[in-house]
CSV table of C-alpha atoms in Angstrom, one decimal:
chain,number,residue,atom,x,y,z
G,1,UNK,CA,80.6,21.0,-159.2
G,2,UNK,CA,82.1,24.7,-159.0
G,3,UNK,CA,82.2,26.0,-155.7
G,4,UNK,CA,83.1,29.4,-154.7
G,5,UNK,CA,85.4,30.0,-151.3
G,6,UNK,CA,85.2,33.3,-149.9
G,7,UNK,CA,88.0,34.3,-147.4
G,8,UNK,CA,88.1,38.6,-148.0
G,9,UNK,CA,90.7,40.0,-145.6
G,10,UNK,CA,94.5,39.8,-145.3
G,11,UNK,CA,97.3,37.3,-145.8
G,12,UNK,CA,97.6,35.6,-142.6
G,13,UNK,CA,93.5,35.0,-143.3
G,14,UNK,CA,93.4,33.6,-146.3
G,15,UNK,CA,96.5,31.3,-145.4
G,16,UNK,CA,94.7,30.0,-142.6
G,17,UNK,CA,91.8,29.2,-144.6
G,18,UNK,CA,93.8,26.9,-146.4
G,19,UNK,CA,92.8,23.8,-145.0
G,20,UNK,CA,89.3,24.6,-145.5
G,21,UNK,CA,90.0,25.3,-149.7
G,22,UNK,CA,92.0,21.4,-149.9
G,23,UNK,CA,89.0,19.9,-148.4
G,24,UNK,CA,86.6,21.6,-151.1
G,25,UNK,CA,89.2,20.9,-153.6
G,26,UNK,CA,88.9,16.9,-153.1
G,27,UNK,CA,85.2,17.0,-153.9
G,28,UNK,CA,84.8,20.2,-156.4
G,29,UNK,CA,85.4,20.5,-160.1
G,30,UNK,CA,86.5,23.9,-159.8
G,31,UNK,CA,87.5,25.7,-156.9
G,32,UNK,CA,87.5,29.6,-157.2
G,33,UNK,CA,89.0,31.5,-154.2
G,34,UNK,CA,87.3,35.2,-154.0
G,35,UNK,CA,89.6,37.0,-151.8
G,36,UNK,CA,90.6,40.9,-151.0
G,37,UNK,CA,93.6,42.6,-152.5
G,38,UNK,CA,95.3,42.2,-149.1
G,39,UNK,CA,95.2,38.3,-149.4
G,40,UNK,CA,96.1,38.2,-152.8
G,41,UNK,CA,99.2,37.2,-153.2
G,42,UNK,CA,98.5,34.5,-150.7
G,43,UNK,CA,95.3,33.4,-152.7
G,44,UNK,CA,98.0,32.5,-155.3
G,45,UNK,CA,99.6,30.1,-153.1
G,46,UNK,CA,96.7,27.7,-151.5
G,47,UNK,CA,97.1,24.6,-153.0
G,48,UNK,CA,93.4,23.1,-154.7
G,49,UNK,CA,92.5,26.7,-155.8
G,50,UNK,CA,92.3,26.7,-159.4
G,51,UNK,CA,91.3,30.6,-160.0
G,52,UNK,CA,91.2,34.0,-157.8
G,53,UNK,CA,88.7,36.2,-158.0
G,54,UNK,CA,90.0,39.5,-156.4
G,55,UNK,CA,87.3,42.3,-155.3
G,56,UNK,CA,87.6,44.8,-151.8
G,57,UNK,CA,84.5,44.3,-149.7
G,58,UNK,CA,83.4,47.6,-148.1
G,59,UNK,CA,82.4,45.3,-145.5
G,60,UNK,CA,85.9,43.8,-144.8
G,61,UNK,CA,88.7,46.1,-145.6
G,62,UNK,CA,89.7,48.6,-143.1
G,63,UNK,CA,90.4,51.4,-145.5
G,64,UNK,CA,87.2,53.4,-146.6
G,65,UNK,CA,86.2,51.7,-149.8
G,66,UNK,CA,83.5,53.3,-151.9
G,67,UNK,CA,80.2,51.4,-152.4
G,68,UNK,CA,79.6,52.0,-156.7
G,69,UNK,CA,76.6,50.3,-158.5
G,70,UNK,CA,78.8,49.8,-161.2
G,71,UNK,CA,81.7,47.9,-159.4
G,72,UNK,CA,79.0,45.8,-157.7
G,73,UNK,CA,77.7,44.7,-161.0
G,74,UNK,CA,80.9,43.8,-162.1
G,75,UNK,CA,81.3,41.3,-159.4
G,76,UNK,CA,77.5,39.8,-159.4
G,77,UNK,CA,78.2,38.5,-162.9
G,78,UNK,CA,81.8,37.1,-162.3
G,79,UNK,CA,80.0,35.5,-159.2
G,80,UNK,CA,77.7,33.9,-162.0
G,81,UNK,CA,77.2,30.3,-162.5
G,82,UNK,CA,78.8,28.9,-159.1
G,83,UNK,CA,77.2,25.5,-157.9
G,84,UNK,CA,77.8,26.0,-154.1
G,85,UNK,CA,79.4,28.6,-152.3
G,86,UNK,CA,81.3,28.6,-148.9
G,87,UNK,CA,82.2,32.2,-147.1
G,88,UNK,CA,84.5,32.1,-144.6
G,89,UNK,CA,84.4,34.6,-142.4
G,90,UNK,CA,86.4,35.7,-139.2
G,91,UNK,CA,84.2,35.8,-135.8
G,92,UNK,CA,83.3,39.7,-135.9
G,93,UNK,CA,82.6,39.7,-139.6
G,94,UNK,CA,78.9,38.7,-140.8
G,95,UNK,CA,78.6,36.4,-144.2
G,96,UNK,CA,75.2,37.9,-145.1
G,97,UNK,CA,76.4,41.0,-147.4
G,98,UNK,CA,78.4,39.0,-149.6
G,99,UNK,CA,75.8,36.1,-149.4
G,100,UNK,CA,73.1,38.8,-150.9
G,101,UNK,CA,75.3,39.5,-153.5
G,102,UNK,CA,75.7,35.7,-154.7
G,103,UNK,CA,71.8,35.2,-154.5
G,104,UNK,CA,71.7,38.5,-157.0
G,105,UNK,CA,74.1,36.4,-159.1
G,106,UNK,CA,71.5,33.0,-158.9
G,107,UNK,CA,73.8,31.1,-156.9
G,108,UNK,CA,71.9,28.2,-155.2
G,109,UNK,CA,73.2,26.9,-152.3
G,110,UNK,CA,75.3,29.2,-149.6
G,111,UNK,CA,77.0,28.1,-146.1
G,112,UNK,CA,78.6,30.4,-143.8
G,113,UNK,CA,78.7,31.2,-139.8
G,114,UNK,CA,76.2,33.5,-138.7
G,115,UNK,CA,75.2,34.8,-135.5
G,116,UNK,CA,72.4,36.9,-137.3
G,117,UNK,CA,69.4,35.5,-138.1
G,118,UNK,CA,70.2,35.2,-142.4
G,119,UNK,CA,66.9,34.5,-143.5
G,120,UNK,CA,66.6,33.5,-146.9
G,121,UNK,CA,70.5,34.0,-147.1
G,122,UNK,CA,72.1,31.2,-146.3
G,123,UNK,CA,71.3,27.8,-147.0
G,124,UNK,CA,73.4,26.1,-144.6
G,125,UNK,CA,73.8,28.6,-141.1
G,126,UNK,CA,76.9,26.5,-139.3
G,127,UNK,CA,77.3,26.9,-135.7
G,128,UNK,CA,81.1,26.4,-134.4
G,129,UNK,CA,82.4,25.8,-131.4
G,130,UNK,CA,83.6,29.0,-130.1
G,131,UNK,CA,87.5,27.8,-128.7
G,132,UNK,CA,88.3,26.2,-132.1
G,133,UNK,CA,91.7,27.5,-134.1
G,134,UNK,CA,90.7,29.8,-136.6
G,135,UNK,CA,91.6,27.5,-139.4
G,136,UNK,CA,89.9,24.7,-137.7
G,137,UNK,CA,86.9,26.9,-137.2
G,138,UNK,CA,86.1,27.3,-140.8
G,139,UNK,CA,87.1,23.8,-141.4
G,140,UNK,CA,84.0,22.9,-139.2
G,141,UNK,CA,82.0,25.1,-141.6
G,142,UNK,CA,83.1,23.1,-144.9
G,143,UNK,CA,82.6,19.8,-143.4
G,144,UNK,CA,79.2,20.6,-142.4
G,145,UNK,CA,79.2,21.5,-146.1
G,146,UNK,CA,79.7,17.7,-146.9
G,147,UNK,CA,83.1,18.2,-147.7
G,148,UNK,CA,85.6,15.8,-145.5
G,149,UNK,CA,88.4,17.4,-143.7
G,150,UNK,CA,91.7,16.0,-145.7
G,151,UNK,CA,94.2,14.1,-144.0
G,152,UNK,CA,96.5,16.7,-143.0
G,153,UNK,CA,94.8,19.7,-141.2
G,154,UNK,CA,98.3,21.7,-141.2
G,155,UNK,CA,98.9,25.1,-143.1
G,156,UNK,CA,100.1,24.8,-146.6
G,157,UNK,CA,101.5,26.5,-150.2
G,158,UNK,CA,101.9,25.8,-153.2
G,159,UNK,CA,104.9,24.2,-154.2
G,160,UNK,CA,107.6,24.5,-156.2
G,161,UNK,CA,109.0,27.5,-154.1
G,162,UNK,CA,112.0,29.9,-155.4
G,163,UNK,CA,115.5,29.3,-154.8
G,164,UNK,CA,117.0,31.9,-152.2
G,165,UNK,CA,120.3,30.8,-151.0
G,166,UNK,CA,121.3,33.8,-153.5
G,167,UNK,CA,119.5,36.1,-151.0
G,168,UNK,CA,120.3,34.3,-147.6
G,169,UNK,CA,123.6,32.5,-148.1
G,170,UNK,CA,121.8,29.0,-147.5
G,171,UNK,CA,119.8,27.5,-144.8
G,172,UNK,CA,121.2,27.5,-140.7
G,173,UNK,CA,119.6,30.7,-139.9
G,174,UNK,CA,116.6,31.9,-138.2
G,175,UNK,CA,114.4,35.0,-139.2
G,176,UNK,CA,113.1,37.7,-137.5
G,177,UNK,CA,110.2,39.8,-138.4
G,178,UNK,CA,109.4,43.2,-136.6
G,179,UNK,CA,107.0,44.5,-138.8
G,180,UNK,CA,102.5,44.2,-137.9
G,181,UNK,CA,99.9,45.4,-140.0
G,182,UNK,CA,98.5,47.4,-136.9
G,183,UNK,CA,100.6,49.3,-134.3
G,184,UNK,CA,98.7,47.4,-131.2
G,185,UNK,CA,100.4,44.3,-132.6
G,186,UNK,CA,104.2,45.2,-132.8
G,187,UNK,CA,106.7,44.1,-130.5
G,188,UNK,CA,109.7,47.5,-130.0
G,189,UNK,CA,111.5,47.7,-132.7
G,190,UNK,CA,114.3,48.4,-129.6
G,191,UNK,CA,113.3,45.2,-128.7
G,192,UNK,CA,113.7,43.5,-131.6
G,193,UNK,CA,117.2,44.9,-132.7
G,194,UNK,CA,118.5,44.2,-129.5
G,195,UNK,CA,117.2,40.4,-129.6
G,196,UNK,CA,119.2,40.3,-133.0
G,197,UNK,CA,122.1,41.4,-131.3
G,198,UNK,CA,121.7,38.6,-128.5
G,199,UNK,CA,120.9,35.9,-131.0
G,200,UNK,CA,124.0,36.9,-133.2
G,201,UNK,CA,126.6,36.9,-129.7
G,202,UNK,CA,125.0,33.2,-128.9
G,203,UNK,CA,126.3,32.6,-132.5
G,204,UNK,CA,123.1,32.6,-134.7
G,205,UNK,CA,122.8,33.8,-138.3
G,206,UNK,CA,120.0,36.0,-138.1
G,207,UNK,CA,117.9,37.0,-141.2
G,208,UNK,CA,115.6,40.1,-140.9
G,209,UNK,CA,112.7,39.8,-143.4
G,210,UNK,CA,110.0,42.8,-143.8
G,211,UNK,CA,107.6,44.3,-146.6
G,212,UNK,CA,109.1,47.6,-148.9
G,213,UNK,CA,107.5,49.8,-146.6
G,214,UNK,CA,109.3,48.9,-143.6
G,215,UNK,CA,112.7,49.1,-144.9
G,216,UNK,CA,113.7,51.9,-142.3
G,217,UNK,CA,112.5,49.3,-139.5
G,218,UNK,CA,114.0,46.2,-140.7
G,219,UNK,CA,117.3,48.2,-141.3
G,220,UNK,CA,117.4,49.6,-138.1
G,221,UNK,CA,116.3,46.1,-136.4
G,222,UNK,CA,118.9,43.9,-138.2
G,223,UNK,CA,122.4,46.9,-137.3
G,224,UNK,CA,125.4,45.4,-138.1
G,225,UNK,CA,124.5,41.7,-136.5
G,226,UNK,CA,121.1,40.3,-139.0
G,227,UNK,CA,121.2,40.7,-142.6
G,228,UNK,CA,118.6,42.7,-143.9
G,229,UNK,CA,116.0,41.8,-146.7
G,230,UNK,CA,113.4,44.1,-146.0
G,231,UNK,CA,111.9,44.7,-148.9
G,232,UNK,CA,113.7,42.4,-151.0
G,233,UNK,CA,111.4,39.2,-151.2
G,234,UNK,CA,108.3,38.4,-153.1
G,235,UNK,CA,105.8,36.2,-151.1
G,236,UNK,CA,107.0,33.0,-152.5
G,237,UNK,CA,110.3,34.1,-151.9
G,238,UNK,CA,109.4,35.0,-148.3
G,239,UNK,CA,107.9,31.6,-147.9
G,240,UNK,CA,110.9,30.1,-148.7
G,241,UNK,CA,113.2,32.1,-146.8
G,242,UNK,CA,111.0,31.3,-143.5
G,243,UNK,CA,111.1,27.4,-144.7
G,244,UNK,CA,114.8,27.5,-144.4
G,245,UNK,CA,115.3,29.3,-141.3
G,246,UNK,CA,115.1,27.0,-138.2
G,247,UNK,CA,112.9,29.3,-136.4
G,248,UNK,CA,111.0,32.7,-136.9
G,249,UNK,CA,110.4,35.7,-134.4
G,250,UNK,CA,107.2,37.5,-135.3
G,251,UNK,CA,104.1,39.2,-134.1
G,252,UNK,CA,100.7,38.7,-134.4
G,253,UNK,CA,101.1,39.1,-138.3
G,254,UNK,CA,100.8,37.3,-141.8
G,255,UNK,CA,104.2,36.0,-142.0
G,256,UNK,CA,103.9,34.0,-139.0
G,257,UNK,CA,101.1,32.0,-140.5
G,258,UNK,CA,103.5,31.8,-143.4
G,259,UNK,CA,105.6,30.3,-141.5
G,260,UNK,CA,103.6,27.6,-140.1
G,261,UNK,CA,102.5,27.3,-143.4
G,262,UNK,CA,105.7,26.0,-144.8
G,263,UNK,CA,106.3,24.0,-141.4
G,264,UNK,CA,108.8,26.4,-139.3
G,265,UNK,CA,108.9,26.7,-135.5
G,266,UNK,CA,107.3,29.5,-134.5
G,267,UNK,CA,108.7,32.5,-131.5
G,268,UNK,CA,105.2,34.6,-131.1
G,269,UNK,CA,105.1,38.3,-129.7
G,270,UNK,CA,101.5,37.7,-129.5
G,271,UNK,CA,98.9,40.8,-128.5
G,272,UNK,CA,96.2,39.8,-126.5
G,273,UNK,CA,93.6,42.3,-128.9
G,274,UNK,CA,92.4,38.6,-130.4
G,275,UNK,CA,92.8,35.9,-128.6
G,276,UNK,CA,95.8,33.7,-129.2
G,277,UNK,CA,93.5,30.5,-128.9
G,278,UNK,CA,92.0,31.1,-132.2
G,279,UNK,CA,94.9,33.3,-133.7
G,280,UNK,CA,98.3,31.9,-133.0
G,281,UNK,CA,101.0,30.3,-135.3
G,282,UNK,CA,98.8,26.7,-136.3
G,283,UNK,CA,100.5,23.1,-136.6
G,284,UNK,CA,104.1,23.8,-136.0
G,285,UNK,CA,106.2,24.2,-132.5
G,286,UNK,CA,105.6,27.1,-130.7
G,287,UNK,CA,106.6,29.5,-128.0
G,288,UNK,CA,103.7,32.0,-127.1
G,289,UNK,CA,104.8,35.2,-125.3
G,290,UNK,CA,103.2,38.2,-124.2
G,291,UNK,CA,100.6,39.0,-121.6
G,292,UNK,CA,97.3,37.6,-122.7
G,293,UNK,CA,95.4,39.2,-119.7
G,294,UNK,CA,96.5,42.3,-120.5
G,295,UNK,CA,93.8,45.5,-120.3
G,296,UNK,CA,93.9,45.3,-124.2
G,297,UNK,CA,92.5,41.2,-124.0
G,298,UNK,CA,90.3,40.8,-126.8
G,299,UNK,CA,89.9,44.7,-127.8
G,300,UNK,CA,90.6,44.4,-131.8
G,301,UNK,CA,92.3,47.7,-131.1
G,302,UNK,CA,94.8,48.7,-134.0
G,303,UNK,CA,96.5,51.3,-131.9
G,304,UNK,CA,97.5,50.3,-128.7
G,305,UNK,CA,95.0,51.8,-125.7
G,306,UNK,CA,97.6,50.9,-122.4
G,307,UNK,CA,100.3,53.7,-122.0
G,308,UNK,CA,103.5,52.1,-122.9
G,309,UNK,CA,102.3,48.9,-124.7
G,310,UNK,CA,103.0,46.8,-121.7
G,311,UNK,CA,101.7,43.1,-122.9
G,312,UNK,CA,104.8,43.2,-125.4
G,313,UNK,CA,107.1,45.7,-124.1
G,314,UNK,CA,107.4,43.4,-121.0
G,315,UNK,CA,108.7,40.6,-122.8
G,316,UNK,CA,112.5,41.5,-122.7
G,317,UNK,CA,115.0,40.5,-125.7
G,318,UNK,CA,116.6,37.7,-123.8
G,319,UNK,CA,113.4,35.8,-123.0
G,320,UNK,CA,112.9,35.6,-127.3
G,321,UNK,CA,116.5,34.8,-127.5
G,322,UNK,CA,116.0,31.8,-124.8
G,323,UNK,CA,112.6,30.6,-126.6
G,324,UNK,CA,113.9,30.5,-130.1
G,325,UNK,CA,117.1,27.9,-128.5
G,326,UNK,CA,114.0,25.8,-127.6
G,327,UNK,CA,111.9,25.6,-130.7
G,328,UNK,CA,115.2,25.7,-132.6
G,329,UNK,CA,116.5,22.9,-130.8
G,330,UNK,CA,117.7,19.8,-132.6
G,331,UNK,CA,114.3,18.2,-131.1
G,332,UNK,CA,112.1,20.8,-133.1
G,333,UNK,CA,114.3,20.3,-136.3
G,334,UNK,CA,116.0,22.3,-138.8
G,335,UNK,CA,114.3,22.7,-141.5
């Protein structure tokens, strides 16, 4: 049997989804992930996918994206000769453009969640229940499927992972990561250098980690206290730099899911725009802070709409400090 996942968005996305792909993987021949150019590199790391099918969905990525009969065709005959496919979807995005798309291509069987009527679209139209964790939501969806959950519903990647002692000067750190994909998300980068500065006086190595295009911030956050590596780490050497540390300080953002992925506790600066419920750090220790009844609650805003960004500017660099000694702590476990 080859079955087709669909998860089309970013990296924190498709990482959540993982538990999802293993539990298609235990049944399926082949298991081809189709994913964005966002979740890429992350499509590369879910264990039990054996190829990645990479295409940008007008109806998925943020940036405006061109709709061209020729690229369209492209995909409808990659899509070509799939068994079953599975799209997993977040709970604002719809299934039923992609699923038209994969009926064009003769696929015969589709699942996904719909809250549109999908007519001839779907042949499987799962309901979830609406308080489950995002990655437990679109387990429900592949279960329904006939596909059993596998035993351990955690986060996961592929294994082996680089070497970085090179970069980090060996495990006994923790990491902090200031940078979002979306301003409404961020925690001040004030903020953040100044926990840095706490976390390095209470005698902590601190590790700041960020993508190439946040070099200035992840600079400017780590000072003469953190060692920077903004822009220095490939994904799989990110992932193993989070595995290492004995906690990680992020937002609402990909690299926190990365690092539940690979099992680290978890300090979350978390936005109330989504809600936390469905969207925080899965399957590892955690410390959620931020206001989550905050004017912005469940908004999806990218830019923040309350003067002053008050559900994260509130919480003050010695209230991080204090949660990462408790999800650090010799009970939570190096790793």
């Amino acid at each position: 049997m080859r079955v087709l996942v669909a998860r089309q968005d970013d990296m924190g996305d498709v990482l959540l989804a993982g538990p999802a792909v293993r539990a298609v993987a235990e049944r399926a021949g082949e298991v081809v992930l189709l994913c964005g150019p966002r979740g890429r590199a992350a499509a590369d790391m879910l264990p039990g996918v054996d190829r990645v099918v990479e295409w940008r969905a007008p109806w998925v990525d943020p940036d405006h994206v061109p709709v061209e009969q020729a690229d369209v065709d492209r995909l409808v005959r990659e899509l070509r000769g799939f068994d079953r496919a599975l799209i997993l979807t977040s709970p604002h995005q719809s299934p039923l453009p992609l699923a038209l798309l994969l009926r064009l291509a003769g696929t015969p069987w589709i699942g996904g969640i719909s809250e549109d009527d999908p007519g001839s679209l779907l042949d499987l139209r799962h309901r979830p229940d609406p308080g489950l964790p995002e990655p437990l939501r679109m387990l429900a969806l592949v279960e329904d499927a006939g596909f059993a959950a596998p035993a351990d519903t955690r986060l996961a990647v592929r294994g082996p992972l680089p070497d970085i002692d090179h970069l980090t000067g060996g495990p006994g750190y923790m990491v902090v990561h200031p940078g979002t994909s979306v301003p409404a998300r961020a925690w001040p980068p004030g903020h953040c250098a100044e926990a840095v500065r706490l976390l390095a006086a209470a005698g902590r190595r601190v590790v700041v980690t960020g993508h190439a295009d946040e070099k200035e911030l992840t600079a400017r956050v780590a000072g003469e206290d953190g060692l920077d590596l903004g822009g220095r780490t490939s994904l799989p050497e990110l992932a193993s730099v989070l595995r290492s540390a004995c906690a990680v300080v992020a937002a609402n953002t990909g690299p926190a899911h990365l690092a539940a992925a690979v099992g680290t506790p978890v300090v979350s600066l978390f936005a109330p725009t989504v809600p936390a419920a469905r969207w925080a750090p899965f399957g590892v220790p955690l410390a959620l802070l931020g206001d989550q009844q905050a004017p912005c609650k469940d908004s999806r805003a990218r830019e923040c709409p309350v003067d002053g960004h008050p559900c994260l500017s509130s919480v003050g660099p010695d209230e991080v400090a204090a949660a990462v000694e408790i999800v650090a702590s010799d009970e939570a476990g190096p790793r």
